[in-house]
Amino acid sequence: MTNNDTLKKLRVALMLRDDDIVEILKLVDFKITTSELGAFFRKEDHPKYMECGDQILRNFLNGLVIYLRGSKENPTTPAEALAKKGKTTTVPKKKIYASNKPKPVYKDRVREKNKNQDLSSVKYKNKKK
């Protein structure tokens, strides 16, 4: 497993965007642009692919510790850090029809209309009946 694979897997697992990774690297005074960062996430056969060096991965991991745990002077829990960025909050989807509302009437009419049709006069294309 290469450094690029490690960086990709951490990005997916922690649901980080490129901007978040740049911000994490800034915490340890390591400056990188989003275009340079995008080169690490490309396929190996891509012409703009770049190997992620040990220094970049080391700085990212050190910055990630500060990002999730906070500094010694101002410690936080990882759950608080992720919630602050809105990573763990999910909004439940609303139901279209609540259980206390009646079903629409027009569906019942369509069902009754289709029930009364006689299927005995159907002619088949393969001439079996």
Coordinates of C-alpha atoms in Angstrom, one line a residue:
M1 CA 0.0 0.0 0.0
T2 CA 1.4 3.3 -1.1
N3 CA 1.2 6.7 0.6
N4 CA -1.3 7.7 -2.1
D5 CA -3.6 4.8 -1.1
T6 CA -3.4 5.7 2.6
L7 CA -4.2 9.3 1.8
K8 CA -7.2 8.3 -0.4
K9 CA -8.6 5.9 2.2
L10 CA -8.3 8.4 5.0
R11 CA -10.0 11.0 2.9
V12 CA -12.9 8.7 2.2
A13 CA -13.2 7.3 5.7
L14 CA -13.3 10.8 7.3
M15 CA -15.4 12.3 4.5
L16 CA -12.8 15.1 3.8
R17 CA -12.9 17.4 0.9
D18 CA -9.7 18.8 -0.7
D19 CA -10.3 22.1 1.1
D20 CA -10.4 20.2 4.4
I21 CA -7.1 18.5 3.7
V22 CA -5.5 21.8 2.8
E23 CA -6.8 23.2 6.1
I24 CA -5.4 20.2 8.0
L25 CA -2.0 20.7 6.5
K26 CA -2.1 24.4 7.4
L27 CA -2.4 23.4 11.0
V28 CA 1.2 22.1 10.9
D29 CA 2.4 25.0 8.8
F30 CA 2.6 22.9 5.6
K31 CA 1.3 24.8 2.5
I32 CA -0.1 22.9 -0.5
T33 CA -2.6 23.9 -3.2
T34 CA -5.7 21.9 -4.1
S35 CA -4.3 21.3 -7.6
E36 CA -1.1 19.7 -6.1
L37 CA -3.3 17.7 -3.8
G38 CA -5.5 16.5 -6.7
A39 CA -2.4 15.0 -8.3
F40 CA -2.1 12.5 -5.4
F41 CA -5.7 11.2 -5.9
R42 CA -5.3 10.4 -9.7
K43 CA -4.7 7.0 -11.1
E44 CA -1.1 5.9 -11.5
D45 CA -1.3 5.8 -15.3
H46 CA -2.5 9.4 -15.5
P47 CA 0.1 11.8 -16.9
K48 CA -0.4 14.3 -14.1
Y49 CA -0.1 11.7 -11.3
M50 CA 2.3 12.5 -8.5
E51 CA 3.6 10.2 -5.8
C52 CA 2.8 11.3 -2.2
G53 CA 6.0 11.6 -0.3
D54 CA 6.6 10.6 3.2
Q55 CA 6.9 14.2 4.4
I56 CA 3.4 15.1 3.0
L57 CA 1.8 12.0 4.6
R58 CA 3.6 12.6 7.9
N59 CA 2.5 16.3 8.0
F60 CA -1.1 15.3 7.1
L61 CA -1.2 12.7 9.9
N62 CA 0.2 15.2 12.4
G63 CA -2.3 17.8 11.3
L64 CA -5.1 15.2 11.5
V65 CA -4.3 14.6 15.1
I66 CA -4.5 18.3 15.9
Y67 CA -7.7 18.6 13.8
L68 CA -9.5 15.8 15.6
R69 CA -8.0 16.0 19.1
G70 CA -7.2 19.7 19.3
S71 CA -4.0 21.1 20.8
K72 CA -2.7 20.4 24.3
E73 CA -4.0 23.8 25.5
N74 CA -7.4 23.3 23.9
P75 CA -8.3 19.6 23.7
T76 CA -11.5 18.4 22.0
T77 CA -12.9 15.0 21.3
P78 CA -13.0 13.7 17.7
A79 CA -16.8 13.6 17.7
E80 CA -16.9 17.3 18.6
A81 CA -14.5 18.1 15.8
L82 CA -16.4 16.2 13.2
A83 CA -19.8 17.6 14.4
K84 CA -18.4 21.1 14.2
K85 CA -17.8 20.6 10.5
G86 CA -21.2 19.1 10.1
K87 CA -19.9 15.7 9.2
T88 CA -22.0 13.6 11.5
T89 CA -25.3 15.5 11.5
T90 CA -27.9 13.9 9.2
V91 CA -31.3 15.2 8.5
P92 CA -34.0 12.6 8.4
K93 CA -36.1 12.4 5.2
K94 CA -39.7 13.5 5.4
K95 CA -42.4 11.0 4.4
I96 CA -44.6 12.0 1.5
Y97 CA -47.8 10.6 3.2
A98 CA -48.1 10.6 6.9
S99 CA -49.8 7.5 8.5
N100 CA -52.7 9.6 9.7
K101 CA -53.6 10.9 6.2
P102 CA -55.9 8.8 4.0
K103 CA -54.7 7.4 0.7
P104 CA -55.7 9.2 -2.5
V105 CA -59.1 8.1 -3.9
Y106 CA -58.1 8.1 -7.5
K107 CA -55.9 5.0 -7.1
D108 CA -58.8 3.0 -5.9
R109 CA -60.9 4.0 -9.0
V110 CA -58.1 2.9 -11.3
R111 CA -57.8 -0.5 -9.6
E112 CA -61.6 -1.1 -9.8
K113 CA -61.6 -0.2 -13.5
N114 CA -58.8 -2.6 -14.2
K115 CA -60.4 -5.4 -12.2
N116 CA -63.5 -5.5 -14.3
Q117 CA -61.8 -6.1 -17.6
D118 CA -62.4 -9.5 -19.1
L119 CA -59.2 -11.3 -20.3
S120 CA -60.9 -14.2 -22.2
S121 CA -61.0 -12.3 -25.5
V122 CA -57.3 -11.8 -25.7
K123 CA -55.6 -12.9 -28.9
Y124 CA -52.0 -14.1 -28.6
K125 CA -49.4 -13.4 -31.2
N126 CA -48.0 -17.0 -31.1
K127 CA -51.5 -18.4 -32.1
K128 CA -51.9 -20.7 -29.1
K129 CA -55.4 -19.7 -28.3

